[in-house]
JSON list of C-alpha atoms in Angstrom, two decimals:
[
{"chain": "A", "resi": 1, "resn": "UNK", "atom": "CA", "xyz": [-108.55, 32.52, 76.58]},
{"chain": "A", "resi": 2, "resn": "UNK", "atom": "CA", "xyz": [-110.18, 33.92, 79.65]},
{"chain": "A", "resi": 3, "resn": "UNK", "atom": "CA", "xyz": [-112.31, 31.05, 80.66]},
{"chain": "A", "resi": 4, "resn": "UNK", "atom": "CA", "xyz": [-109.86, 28.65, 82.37]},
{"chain": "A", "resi": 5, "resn": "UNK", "atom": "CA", "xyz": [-113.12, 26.07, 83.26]},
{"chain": "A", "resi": 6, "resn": "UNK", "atom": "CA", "xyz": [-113.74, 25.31, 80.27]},
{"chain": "A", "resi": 7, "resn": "UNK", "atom": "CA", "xyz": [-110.58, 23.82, 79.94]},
{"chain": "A", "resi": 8, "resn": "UNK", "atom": "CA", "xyz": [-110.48, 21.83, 83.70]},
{"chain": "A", "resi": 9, "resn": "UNK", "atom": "CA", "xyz": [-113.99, 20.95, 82.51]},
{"chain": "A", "resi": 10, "resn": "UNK", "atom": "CA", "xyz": [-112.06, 19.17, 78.74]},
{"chain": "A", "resi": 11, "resn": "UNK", "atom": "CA", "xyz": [-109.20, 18.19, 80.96]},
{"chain": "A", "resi": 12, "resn": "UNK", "atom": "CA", "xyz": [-110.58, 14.17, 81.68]},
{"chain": "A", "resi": 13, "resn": "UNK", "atom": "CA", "xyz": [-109.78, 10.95, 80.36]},
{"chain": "A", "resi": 14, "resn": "UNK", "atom": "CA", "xyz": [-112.40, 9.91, 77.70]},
{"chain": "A", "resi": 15, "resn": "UNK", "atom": "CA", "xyz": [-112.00, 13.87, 76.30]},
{"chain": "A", "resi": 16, "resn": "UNK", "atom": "CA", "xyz": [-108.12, 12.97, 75.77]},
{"chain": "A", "resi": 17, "resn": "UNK", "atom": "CA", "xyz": [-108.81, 9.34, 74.26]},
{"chain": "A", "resi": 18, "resn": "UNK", "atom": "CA", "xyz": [-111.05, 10.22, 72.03]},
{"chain": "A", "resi": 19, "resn": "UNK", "atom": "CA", "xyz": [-109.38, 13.13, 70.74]},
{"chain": "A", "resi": 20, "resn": "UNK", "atom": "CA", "xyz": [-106.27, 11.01, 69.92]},
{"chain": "A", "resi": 21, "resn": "UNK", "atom": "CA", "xyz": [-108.04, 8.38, 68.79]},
{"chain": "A", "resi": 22, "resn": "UNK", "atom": "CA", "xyz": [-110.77, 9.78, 65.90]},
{"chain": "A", "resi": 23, "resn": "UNK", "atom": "CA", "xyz": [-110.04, 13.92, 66.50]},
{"chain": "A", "resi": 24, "resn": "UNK", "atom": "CA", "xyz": [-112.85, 14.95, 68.25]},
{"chain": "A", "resi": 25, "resn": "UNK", "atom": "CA", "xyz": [-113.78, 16.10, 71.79]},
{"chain": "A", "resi": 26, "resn": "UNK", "atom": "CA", "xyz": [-117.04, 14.02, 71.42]},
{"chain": "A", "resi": 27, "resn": "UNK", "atom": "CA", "xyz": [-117.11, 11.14, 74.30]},
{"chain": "A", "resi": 28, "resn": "UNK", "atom": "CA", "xyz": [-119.60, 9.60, 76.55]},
{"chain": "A", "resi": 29, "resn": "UNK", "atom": "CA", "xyz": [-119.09, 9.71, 79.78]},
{"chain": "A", "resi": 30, "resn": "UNK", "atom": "CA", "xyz": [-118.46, 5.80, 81.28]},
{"chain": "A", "resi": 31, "resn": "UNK", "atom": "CA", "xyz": [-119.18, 5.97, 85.21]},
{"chain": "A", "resi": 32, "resn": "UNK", "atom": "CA", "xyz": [-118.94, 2.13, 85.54]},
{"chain": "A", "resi": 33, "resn": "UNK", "atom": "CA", "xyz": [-115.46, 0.81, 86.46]},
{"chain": "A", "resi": 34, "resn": "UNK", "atom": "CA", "xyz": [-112.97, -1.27, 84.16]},
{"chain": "A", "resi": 35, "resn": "UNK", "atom": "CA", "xyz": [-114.86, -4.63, 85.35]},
{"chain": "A", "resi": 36, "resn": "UNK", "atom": "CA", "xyz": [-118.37, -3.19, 84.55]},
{"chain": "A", "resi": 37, "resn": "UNK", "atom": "CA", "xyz": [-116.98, -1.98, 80.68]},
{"chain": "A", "resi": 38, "resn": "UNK", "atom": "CA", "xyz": [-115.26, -5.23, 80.25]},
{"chain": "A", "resi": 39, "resn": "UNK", "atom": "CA", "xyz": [-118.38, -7.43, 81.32]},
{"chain": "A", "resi": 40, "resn": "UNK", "atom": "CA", "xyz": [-120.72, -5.25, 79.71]},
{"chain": "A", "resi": 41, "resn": "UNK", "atom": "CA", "xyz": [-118.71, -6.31, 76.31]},
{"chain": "A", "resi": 42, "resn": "UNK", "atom": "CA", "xyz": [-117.85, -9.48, 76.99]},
{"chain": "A", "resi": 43, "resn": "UNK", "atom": "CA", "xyz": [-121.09, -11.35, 77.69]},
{"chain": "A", "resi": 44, "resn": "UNK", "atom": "CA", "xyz": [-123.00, -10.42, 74.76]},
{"chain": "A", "resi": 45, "resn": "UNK", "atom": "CA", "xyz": [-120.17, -11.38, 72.53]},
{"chain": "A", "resi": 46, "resn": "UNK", "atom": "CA", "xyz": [-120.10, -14.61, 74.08]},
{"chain": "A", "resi": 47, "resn": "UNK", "atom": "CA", "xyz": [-123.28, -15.98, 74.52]},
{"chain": "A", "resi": 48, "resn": "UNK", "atom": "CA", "xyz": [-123.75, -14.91, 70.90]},
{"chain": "A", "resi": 49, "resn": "UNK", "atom": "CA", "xyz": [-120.47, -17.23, 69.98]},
{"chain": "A", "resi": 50, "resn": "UNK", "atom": "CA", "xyz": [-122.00, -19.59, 72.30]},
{"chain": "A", "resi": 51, "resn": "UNK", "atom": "CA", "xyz": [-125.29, -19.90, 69.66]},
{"chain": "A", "resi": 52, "resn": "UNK", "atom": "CA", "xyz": [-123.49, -19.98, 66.99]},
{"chain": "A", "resi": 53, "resn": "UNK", "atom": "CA", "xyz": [-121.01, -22.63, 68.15]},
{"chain": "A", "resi": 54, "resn": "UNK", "atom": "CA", "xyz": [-122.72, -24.75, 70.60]},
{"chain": "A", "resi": 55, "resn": "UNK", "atom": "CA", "xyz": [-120.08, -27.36, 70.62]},
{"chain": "A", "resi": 56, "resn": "UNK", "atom": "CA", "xyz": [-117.44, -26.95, 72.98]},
{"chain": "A", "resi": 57, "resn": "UNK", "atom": "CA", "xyz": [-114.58, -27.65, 70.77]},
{"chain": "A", "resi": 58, "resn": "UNK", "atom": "CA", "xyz": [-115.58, -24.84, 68.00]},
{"chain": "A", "resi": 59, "resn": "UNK", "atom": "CA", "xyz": [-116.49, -22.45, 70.56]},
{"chain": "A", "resi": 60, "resn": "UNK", "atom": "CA", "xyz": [-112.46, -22.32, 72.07]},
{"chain": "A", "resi": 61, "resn": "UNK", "atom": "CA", "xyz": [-111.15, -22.47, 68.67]},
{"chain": "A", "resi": 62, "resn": "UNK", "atom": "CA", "xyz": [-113.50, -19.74, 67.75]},
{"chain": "A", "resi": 63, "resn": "UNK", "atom": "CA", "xyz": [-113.05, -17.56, 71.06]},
{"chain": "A", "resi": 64, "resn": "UNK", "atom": "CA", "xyz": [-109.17, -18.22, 70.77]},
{"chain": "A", "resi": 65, "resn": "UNK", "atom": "CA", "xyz": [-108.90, -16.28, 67.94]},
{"chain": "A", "resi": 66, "resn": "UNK", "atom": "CA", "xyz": [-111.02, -13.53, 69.90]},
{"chain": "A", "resi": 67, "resn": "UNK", "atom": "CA", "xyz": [-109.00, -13.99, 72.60]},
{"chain": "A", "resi": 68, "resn": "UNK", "atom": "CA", "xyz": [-105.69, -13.45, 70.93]},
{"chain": "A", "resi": 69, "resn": "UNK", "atom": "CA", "xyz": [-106.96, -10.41, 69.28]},
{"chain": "A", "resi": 70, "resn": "UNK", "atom": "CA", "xyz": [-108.18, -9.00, 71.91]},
{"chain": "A", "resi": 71, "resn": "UNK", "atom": "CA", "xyz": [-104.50, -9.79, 73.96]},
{"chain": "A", "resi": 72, "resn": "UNK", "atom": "CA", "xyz": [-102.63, -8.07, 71.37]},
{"chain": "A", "resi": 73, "resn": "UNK", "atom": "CA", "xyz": [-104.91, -5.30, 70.67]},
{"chain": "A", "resi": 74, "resn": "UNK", "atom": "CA", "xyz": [-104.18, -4.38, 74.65]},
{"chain": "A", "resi": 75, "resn": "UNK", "atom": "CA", "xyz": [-100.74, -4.99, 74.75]},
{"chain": "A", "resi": 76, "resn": "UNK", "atom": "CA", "xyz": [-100.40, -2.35, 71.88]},
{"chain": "A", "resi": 77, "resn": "UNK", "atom": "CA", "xyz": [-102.79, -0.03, 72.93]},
{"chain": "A", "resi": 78, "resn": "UNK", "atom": "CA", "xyz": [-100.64, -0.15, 76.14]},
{"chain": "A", "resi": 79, "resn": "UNK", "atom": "CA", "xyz": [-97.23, 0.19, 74.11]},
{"chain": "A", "resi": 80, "resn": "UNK", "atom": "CA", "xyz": [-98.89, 3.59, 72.21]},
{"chain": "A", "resi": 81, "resn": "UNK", "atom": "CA", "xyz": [-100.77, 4.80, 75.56]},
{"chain": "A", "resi": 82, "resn": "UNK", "atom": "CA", "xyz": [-97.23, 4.98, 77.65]},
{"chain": "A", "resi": 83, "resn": "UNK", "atom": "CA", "xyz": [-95.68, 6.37, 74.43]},
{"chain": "A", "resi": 84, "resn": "UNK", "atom": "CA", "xyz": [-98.36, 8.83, 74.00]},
{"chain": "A", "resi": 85, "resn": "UNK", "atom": "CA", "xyz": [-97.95, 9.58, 77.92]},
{"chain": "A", "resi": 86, "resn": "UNK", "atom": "CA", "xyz": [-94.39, 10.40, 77.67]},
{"chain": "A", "resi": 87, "resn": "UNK", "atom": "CA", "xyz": [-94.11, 12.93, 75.08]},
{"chain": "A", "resi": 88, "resn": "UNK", "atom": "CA", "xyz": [-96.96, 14.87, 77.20]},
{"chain": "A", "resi": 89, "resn": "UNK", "atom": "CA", "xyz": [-94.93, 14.55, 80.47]},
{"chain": "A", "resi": 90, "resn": "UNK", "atom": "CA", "xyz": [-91.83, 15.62, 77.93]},
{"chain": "A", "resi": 91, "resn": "UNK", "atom": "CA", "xyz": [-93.77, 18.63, 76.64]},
{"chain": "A", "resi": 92, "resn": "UNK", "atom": "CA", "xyz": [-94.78, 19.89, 80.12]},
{"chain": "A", "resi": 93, "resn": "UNK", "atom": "CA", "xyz": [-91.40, 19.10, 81.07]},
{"chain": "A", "resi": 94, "resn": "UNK", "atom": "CA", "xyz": [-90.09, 21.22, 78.67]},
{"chain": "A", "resi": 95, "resn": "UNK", "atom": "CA", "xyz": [-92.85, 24.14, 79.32]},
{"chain": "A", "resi": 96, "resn": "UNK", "atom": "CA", "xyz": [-91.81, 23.87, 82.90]},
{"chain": "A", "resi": 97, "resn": "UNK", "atom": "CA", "xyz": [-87.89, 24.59, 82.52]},
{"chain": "A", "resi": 98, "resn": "UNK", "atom": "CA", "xyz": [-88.78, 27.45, 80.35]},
{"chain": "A", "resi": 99, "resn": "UNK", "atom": "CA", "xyz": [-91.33, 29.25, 82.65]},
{"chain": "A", "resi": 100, "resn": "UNK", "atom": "CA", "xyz": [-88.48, 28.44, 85.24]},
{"chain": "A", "resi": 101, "resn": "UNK", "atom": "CA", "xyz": [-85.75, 30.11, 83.05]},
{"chain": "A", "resi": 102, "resn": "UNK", "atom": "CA", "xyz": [-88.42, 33.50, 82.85]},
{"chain": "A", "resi": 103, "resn": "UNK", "atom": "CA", "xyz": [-89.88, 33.24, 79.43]},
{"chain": "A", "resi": 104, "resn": "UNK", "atom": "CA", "xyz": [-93.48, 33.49, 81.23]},
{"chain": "A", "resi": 105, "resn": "UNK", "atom": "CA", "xyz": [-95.02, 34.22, 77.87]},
{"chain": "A", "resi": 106, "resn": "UNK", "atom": "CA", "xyz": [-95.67, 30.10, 77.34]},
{"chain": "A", "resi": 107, "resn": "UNK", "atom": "CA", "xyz": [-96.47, 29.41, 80.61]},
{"chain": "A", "resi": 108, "resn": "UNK", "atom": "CA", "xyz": [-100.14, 28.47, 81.56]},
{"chain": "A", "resi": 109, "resn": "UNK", "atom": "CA", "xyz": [-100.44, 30.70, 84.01]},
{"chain": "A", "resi": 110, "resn": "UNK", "atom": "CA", "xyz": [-100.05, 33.80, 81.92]},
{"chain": "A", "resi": 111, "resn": "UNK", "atom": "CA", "xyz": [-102.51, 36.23, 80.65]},
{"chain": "A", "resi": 112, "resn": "UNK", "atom": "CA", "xyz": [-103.11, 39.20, 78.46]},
{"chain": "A", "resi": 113, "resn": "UNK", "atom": "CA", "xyz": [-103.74, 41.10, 81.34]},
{"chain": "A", "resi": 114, "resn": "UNK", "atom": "CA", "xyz": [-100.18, 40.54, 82.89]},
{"chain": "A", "resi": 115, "resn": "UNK", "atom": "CA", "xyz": [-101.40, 37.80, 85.78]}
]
């Protein structure tokens, strides 16, 4: 590979997700911050609850169960996200102590042309 911009240009959040998550590179770009995406989500979803369950007492037991989901389906996206996370940092761990020990043929760095 000769064109080392291509890969800074790859190297960003949503590319990584979204790879890991369905196998492709294909993501669209979010440049609204966690608040924004979480709003942007949230009220649609519950004024349409709201229609559909006008009375207060079916609405919570209806938005509980959304609520719970949506609790759980965070804390174990978390739990797979720091997982995930660590075998990286163990894998460029591990590339680190062997470009340090002089086997510069799996280092980054290197190229066919001896640089």
């Amino acid at each position: 590979m000769n064109n080392w911009g291509e890969v800074f240009a790859r190297a960003d959040l949503g590319q990584i997700r979204s790879f890991l998550l369905y196998g492709t590179e294909e993501y669209a770009d979010r440049p609204c911050g966690y608040n924004e995406r979480m709003a942007r989500v949230e009220q649609p979803m519950t004024a349409r609850l709201h229609r559909a369950f006008p009375r207060a007492e079916e609405y919570e037991e209806v938005t509980r169960f959304v609520w719970d989901y949506g609790s759980e389906l965070e804390a174990v996206s978390m739990e797979v996200g720091l997982q995930l996370g660590a075998i990286l940092a163990a894998q460029v761990c591990r590339n680190m102590l062997t470009a340090s020990a002089g086997d510069t043929a799996n280092h980054p760095t290197h190229s066919a042309s001896g640089g």
